[in-house]
Coordinates of C-alpha atoms and ligand atoms in Angstrom, one line a residue:
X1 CA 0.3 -95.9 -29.1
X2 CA -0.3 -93.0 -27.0
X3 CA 0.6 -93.9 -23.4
X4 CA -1.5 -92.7 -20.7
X5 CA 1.4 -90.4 -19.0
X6 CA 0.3 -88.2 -15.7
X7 CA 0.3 -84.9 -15.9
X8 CA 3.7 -84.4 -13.7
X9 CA 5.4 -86.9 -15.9
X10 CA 4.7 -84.8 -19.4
X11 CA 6.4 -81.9 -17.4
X12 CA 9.6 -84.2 -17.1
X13 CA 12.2 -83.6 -19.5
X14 CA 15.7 -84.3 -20.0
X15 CA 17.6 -81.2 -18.4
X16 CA 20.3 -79.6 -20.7
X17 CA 22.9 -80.4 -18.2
X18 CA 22.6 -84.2 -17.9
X19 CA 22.9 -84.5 -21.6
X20 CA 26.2 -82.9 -20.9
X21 CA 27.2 -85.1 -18.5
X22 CA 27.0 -88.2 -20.6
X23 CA 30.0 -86.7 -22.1
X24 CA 32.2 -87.2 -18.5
X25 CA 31.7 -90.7 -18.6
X26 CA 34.1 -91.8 -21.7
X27 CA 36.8 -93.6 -20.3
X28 CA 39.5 -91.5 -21.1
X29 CA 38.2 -88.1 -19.2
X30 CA 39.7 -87.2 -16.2
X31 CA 36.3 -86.4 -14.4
X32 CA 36.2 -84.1 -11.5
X33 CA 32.1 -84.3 -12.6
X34 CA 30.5 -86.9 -10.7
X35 CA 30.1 -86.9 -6.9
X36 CA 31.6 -90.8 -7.0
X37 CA 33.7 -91.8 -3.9
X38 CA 37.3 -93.6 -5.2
X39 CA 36.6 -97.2 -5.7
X40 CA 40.1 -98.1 -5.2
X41 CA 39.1 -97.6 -1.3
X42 CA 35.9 -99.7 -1.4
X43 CA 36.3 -102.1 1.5
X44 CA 35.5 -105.2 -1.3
X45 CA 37.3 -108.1 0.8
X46 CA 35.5 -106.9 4.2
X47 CA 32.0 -106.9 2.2
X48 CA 32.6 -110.5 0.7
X49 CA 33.7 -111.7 4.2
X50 CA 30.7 -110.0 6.1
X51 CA 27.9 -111.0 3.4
X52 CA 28.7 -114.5 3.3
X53 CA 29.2 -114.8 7.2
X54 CA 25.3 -113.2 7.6
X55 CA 24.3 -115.1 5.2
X56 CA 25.8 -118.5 7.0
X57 CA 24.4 -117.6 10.3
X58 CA 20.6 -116.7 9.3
X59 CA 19.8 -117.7 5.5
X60 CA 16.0 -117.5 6.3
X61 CA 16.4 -114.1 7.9
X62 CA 18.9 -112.4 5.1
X63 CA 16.8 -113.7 2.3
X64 CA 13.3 -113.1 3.8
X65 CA 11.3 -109.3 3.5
X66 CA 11.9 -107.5 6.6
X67 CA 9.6 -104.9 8.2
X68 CA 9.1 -101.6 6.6
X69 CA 11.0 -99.7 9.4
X70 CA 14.2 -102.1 8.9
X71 CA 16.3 -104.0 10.5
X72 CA 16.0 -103.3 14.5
X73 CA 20.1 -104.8 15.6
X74 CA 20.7 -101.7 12.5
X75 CA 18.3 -99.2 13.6
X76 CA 19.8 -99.3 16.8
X77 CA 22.8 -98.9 15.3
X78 CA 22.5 -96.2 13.4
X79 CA 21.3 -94.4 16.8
X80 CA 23.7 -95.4 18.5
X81 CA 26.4 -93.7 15.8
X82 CA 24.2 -90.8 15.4
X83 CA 24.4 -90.5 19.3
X84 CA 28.3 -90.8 19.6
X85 CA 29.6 -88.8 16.8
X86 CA 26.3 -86.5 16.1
X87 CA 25.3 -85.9 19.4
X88 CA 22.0 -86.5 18.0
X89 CA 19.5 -87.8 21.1
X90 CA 17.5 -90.3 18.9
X91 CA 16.1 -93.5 19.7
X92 CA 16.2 -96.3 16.9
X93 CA 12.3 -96.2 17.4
X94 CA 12.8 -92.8 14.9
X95 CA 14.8 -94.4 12.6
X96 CA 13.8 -95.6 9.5
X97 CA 15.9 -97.4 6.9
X98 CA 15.5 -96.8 3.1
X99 CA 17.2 -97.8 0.6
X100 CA 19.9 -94.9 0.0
X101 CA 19.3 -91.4 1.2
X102 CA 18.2 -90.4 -2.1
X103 CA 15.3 -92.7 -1.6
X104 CA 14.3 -90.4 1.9
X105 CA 14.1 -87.3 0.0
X106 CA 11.6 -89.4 -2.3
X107 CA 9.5 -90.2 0.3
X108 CA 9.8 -86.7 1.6
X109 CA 8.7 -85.3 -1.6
X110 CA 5.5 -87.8 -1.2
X111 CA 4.7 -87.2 2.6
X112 CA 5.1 -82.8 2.0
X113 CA 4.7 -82.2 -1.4
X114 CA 1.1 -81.5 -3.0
X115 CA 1.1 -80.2 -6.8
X116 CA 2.3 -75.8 -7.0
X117 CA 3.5 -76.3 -3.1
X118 CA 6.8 -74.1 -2.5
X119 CA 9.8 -76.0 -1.3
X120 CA 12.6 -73.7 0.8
X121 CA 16.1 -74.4 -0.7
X122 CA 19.3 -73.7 -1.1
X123 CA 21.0 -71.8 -4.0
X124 CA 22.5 -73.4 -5.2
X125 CA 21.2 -77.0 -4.1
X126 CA 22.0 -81.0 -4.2
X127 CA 20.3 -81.4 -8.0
X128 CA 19.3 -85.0 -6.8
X129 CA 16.9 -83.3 -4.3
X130 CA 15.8 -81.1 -6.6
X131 CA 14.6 -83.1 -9.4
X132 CA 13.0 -85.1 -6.5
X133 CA 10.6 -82.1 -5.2
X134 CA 10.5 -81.2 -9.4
X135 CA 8.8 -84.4 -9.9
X136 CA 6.2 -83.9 -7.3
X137 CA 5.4 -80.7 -9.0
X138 CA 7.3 -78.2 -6.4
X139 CA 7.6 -74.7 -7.0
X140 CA 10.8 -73.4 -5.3
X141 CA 11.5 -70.6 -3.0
X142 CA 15.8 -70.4 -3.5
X143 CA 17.8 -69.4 -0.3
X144 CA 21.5 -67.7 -1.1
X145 CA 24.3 -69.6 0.4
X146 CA 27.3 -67.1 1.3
X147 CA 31.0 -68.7 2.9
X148 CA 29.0 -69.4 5.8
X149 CA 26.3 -71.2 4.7
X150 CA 22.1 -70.4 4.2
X151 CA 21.6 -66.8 4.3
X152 CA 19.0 -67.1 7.4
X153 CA 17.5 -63.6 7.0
X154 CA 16.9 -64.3 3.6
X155 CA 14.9 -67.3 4.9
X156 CA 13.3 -65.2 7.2
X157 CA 12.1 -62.7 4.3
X158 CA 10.9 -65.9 2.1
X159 CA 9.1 -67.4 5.1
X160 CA 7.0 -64.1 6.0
X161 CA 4.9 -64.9 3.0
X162 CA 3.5 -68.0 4.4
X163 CA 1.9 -66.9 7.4
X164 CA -1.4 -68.0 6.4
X165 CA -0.7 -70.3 3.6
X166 CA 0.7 -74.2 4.2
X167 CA 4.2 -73.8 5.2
X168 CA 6.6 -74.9 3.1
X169 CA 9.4 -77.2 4.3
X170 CA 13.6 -76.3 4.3
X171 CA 15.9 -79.1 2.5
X172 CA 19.2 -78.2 3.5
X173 CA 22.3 -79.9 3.3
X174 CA 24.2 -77.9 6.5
X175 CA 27.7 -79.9 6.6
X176 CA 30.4 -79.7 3.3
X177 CA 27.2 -78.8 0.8
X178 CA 26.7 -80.7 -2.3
X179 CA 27.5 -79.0 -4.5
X180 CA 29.6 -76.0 -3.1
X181 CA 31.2 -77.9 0.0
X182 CA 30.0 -74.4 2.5
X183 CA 29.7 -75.4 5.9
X184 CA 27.0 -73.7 7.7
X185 CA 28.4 -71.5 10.8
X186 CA 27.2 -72.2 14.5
X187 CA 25.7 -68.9 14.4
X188 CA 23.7 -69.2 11.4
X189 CA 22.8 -73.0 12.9
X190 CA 21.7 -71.3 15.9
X191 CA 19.1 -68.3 13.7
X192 CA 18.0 -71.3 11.4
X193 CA 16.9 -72.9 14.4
X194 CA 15.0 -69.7 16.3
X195 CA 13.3 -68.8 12.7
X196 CA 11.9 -72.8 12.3
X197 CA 10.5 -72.0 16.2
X198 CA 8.8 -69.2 14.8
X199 CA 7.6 -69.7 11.7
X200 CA 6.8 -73.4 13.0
X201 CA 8.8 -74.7 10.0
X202 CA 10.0 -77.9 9.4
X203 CA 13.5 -79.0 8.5
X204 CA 15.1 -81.7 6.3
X205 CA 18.5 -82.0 7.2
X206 CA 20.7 -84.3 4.7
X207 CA 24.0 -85.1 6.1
X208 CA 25.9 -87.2 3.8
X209 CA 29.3 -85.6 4.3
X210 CA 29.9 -84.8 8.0
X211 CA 31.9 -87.6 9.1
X212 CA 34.7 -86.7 6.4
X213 CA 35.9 -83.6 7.8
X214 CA 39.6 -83.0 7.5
X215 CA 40.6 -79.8 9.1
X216 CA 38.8 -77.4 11.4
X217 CA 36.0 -77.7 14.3
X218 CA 32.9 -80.0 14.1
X219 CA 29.7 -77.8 13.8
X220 CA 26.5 -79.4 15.8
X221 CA 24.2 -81.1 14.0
X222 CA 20.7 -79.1 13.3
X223 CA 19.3 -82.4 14.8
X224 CA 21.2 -82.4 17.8
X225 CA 20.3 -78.8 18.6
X226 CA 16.2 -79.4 17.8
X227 CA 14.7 -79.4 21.1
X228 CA 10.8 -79.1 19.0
X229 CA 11.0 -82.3 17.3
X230 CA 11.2 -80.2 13.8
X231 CA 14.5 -81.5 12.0
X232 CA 13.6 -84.6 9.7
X233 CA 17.5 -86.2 9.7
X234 CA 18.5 -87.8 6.6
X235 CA 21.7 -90.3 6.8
X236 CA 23.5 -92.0 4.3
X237 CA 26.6 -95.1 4.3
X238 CA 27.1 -94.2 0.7
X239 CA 29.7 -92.3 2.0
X240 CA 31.4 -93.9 4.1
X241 CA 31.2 -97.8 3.0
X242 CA 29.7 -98.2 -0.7
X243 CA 26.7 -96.2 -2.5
X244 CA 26.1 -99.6 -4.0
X245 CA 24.9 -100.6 -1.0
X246 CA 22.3 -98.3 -1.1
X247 CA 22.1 -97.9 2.8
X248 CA 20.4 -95.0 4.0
X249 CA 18.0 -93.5 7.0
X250 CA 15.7 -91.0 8.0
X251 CA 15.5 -90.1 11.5
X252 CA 12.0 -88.3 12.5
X253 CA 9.5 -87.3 14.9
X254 CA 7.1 -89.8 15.3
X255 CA 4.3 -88.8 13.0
X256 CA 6.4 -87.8 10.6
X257 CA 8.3 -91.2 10.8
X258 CA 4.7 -92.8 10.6
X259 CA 3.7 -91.4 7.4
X260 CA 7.3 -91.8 5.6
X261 CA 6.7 -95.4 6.4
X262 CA 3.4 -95.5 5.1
X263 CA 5.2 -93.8 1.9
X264 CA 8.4 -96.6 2.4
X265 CA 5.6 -99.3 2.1
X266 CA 3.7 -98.3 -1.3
X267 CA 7.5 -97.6 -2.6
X268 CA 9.1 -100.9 -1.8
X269 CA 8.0 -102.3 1.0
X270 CA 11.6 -102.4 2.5
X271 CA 15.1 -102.4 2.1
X272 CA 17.1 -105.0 1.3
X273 CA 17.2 -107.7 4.0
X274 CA 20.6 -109.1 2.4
X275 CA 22.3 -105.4 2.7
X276 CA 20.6 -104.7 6.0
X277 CA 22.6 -107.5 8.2
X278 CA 25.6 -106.6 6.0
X279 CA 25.8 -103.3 7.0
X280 CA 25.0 -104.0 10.7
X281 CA 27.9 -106.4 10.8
X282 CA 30.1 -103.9 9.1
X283 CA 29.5 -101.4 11.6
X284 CA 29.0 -103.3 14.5
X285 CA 32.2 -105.3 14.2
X286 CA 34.1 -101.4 13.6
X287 CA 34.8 -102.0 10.0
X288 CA 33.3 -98.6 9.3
X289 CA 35.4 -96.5 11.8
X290 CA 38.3 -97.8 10.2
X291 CA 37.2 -97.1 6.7
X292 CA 36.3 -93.8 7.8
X293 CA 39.5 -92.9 8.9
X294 CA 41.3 -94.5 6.0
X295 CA 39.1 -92.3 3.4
X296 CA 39.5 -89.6 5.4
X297 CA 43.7 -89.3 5.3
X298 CA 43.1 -90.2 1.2
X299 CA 40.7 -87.5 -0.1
X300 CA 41.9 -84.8 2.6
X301 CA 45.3 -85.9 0.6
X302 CA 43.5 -85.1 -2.6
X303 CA 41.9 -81.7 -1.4
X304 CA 45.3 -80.7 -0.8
X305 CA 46.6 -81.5 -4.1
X306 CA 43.5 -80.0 -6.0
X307 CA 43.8 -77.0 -4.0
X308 CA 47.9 -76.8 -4.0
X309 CA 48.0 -77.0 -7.9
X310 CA 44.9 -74.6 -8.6
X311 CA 46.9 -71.5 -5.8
X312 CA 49.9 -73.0 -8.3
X313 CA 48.2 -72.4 -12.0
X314 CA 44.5 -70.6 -12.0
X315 CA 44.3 -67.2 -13.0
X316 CA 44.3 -64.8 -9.4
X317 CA 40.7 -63.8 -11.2
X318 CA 39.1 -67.2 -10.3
X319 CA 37.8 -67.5 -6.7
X320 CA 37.3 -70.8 -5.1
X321 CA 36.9 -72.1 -1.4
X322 CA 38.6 -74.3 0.7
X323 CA 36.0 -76.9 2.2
X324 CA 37.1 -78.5 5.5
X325 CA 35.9 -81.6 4.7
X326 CA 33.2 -83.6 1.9
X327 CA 33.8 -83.9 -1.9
X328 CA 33.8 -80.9 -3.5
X329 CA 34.6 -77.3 -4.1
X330 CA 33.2 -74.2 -5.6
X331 CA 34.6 -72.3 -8.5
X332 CA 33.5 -68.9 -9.2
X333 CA 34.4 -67.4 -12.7
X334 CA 34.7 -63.1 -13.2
X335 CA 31.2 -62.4 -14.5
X336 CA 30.3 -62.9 -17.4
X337 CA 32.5 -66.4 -18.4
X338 CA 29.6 -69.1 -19.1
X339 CA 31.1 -72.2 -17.2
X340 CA 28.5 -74.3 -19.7
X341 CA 30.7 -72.6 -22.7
X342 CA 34.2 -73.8 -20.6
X343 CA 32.7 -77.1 -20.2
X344 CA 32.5 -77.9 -23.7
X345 CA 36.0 -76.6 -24.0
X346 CA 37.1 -78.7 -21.4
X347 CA 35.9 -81.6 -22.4
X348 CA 37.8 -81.6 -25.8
X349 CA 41.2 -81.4 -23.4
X350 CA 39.3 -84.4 -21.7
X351 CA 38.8 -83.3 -18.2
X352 CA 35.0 -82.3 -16.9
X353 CA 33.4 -80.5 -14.2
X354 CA 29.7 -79.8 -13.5
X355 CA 28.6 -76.0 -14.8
X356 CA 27.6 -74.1 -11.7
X357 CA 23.8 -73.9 -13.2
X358 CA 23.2 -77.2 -12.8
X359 CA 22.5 -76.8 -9.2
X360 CA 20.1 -73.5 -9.5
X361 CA 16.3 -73.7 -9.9
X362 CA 16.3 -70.3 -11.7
X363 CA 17.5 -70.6 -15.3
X364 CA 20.2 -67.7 -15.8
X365 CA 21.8 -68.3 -12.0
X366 CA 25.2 -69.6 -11.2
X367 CA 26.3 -69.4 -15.0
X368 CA 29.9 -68.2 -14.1
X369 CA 29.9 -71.0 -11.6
X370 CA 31.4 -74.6 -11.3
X371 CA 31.4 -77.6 -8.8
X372 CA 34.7 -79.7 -8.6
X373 CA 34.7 -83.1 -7.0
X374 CA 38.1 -84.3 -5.6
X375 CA 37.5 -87.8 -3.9
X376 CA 37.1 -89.9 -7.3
X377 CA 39.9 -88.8 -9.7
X378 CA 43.9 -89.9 -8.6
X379 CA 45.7 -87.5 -7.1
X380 CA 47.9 -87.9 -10.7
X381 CA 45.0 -87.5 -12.3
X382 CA 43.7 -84.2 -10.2
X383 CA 47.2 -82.5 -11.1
X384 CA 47.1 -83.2 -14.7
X385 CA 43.3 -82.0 -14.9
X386 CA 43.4 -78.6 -13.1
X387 CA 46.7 -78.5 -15.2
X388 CA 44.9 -78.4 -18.4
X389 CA 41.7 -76.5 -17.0
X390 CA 44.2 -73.4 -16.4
X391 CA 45.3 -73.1 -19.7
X392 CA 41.1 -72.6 -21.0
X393 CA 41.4 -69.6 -18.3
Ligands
PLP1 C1 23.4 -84.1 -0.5 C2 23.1 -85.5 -0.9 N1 22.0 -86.2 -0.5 C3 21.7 -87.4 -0.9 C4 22.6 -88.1 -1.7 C5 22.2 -89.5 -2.2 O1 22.8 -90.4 -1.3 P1 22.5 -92.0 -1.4 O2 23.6 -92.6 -2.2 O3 22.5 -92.4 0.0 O4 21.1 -92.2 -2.0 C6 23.8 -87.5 -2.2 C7 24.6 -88.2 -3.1 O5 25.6 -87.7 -3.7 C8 24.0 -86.2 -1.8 O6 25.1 -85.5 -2.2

């Protein structure tokens, strides 16, 4: 049988670097690899309470398809948080739920993207993003990220070429980057937001990370500070409740919002009903701020302890930062060490990262790089890990 495959699905294959990863998932690995919160913090008892109580008070409702948009009590919601903590001026009316953030940038990619269109983003970048705008047949224009955040003039330089041609869009992730946890500075925030004026650019802001900050100043959202009705606002609770919930939003300008709904609909039609009321209940009755501040003391705990024991045993020669908040940090190896080549070394001493390349769209970029995620492993664990990483370096 030859099945009739399109043309962007032939392109598909199986990066390098995912094969990899199937090795971090044997059970004896201490794996700073995935991007996984700790499970041993999933609020389990709060979710059984909460499901079966929505489920008592409206069967027909919880069980039912709800509109495309999503649930209106949670849309509202979800402003009303975005409001308070973001300082974001949106109206639920913006909102729309889908199911994770991962499936926004999917319907991103299918509202922006035509086949050989350039995509603006980061170097490195979330790799989930990435193989999103890959499917869609993108062709990528790669910003560098420096300690604070997207090199803006850089943009700048990339943009100039588009004058006359459709624009391409900028996927960022601003707030404790996946994967190299950089916050992007007020200043740069500020030149981002002049050049989209200019160059009449669009923005996708993903902002999975920001409400676990644990040390330093909050930075403004690039939603809060759009005064155009530019920034495309993606949200997540995957986060801070459960990704298995698969609770997520997109906040947008309404003919953008139009269109990703248009998208939602031929996708799925809409989220689930059942995890919809859940997660309105959850963070209606203030379940969430408490988790929030719960995860927040234990992976700012684990930071620490991932960051006390590398100053203790990594070589002086390996650089890494110290994210204020999010999952994970950035290694960076003297030139010329292939963290691909440590990986496989690592994992035969059972502990895995993810090799820095992973997260470039240029083959050859980031090889002496790594990403380390803290917020899965035990702090026991994280010890014993970086422990045996230093003796490979
Ligand atoms: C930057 C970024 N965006 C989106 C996602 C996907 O989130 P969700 O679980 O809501 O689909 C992740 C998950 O790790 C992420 O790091």
């Amino acid at each position: 049988m030859r099945p009739p495959y399109a043309r962007r699905v032939t392109k598909m294959k199986a990066s390098e670097i995912r094969e990899l990863l199937k090795l971090t998932k044997k059970p004896d690995i201490i794996s700073f690899a995935g991007g996984l919160p700790d499970p041993a913090a999933f609020p389990y008892k709060e979710v059984d309470m909460i499901s079966t109580q929505v489920i008592e008070e409206n069967y027909v409702k919880t069980l039912q398809y709800g509109t495309t948009e999503g649930f209106n009590r949670l849309r509202r919601q979800l402003a009303k948080r975005m409001k308070q903590k973001l300082k974001c001026n949106v109206s639920a009316d913006e909102i729309i739920v889908t199911s994770g953030a991962q499936q926004a940038i999917d319907l991103v990619s299918k509202v922006f993207i035509d086949e050989g269109d350039t995509v603006l983003v980061e170097k490195p970048g979330y790799l989930g993003a990435l193989s999103s705008f890959k499917l869609f047949q993108a062709k990528f224009f790669g910003i560098p990220l420096d300690e604070q955040g997207l090199k803006t003039e850089k943009l700048e330089e990339g943009l100039k070429k588009y004058k006359k041609a459709k624009r391409p869009f900028l996927y960022t992730v601003p707030t404790f980057q996946n994967p190299s946890g950089i916050t992007m500075s007020l200043e740069r925030r500020k030149h981002l937001m002049e050049i989209a004026s200019e160059y009449d650019l669009v923005i996708v802001e993903d902002n999975p990370y920001s409400e676990l900050r644990y040390s330093g100043k909050e930075v403004p959202t690039l939603k809060s500070m759009d005064t155009e009705g530019r920034v495309v606002y993606l949200g997540t609770l995957s986060k801070v409740f459960a990704p298995g919930m698969r609770l997520g939003w997109a906040a947008a300008p309404e003919g953008i919002r139009k269109k990703l709904v248009l998208a939602k609909q031929a996708t799925d039609l809409c989220t689930s009903s059942l995890i919809q009321y859940t997660s309105y209940k959850y963070m209606k009755d203030g379940h969430m701020v408490r988790q929030i501040k719960k995860i927040k003391a234990l992976y700012k705990s684990k930071r620490d302890t991932m960051l006390d024991t590398m100053d203790e045993y990594f070589p002086k020669s390996i650089k890494y930062n110290r994210p204020e908040g999010g999952m994970f940090l950035w290694l960076e190896f003297p030139k010329g060490i292939d963290s691909r080549v440590l990986f496989k070394k690592a994992i035969k001493k059972k502990v895995a990262f993810v090799p820095g390349s992973a997260f470039y769209v240029t083959e050859g970029e980031g090889a002496n790089t790594a990403r380390l995620n803290f917020s899965f492993a035990s702090e026991e664990q994280i010890k014993e890990g970086i422990k045996r990483l230093s003796t490979l370096l």
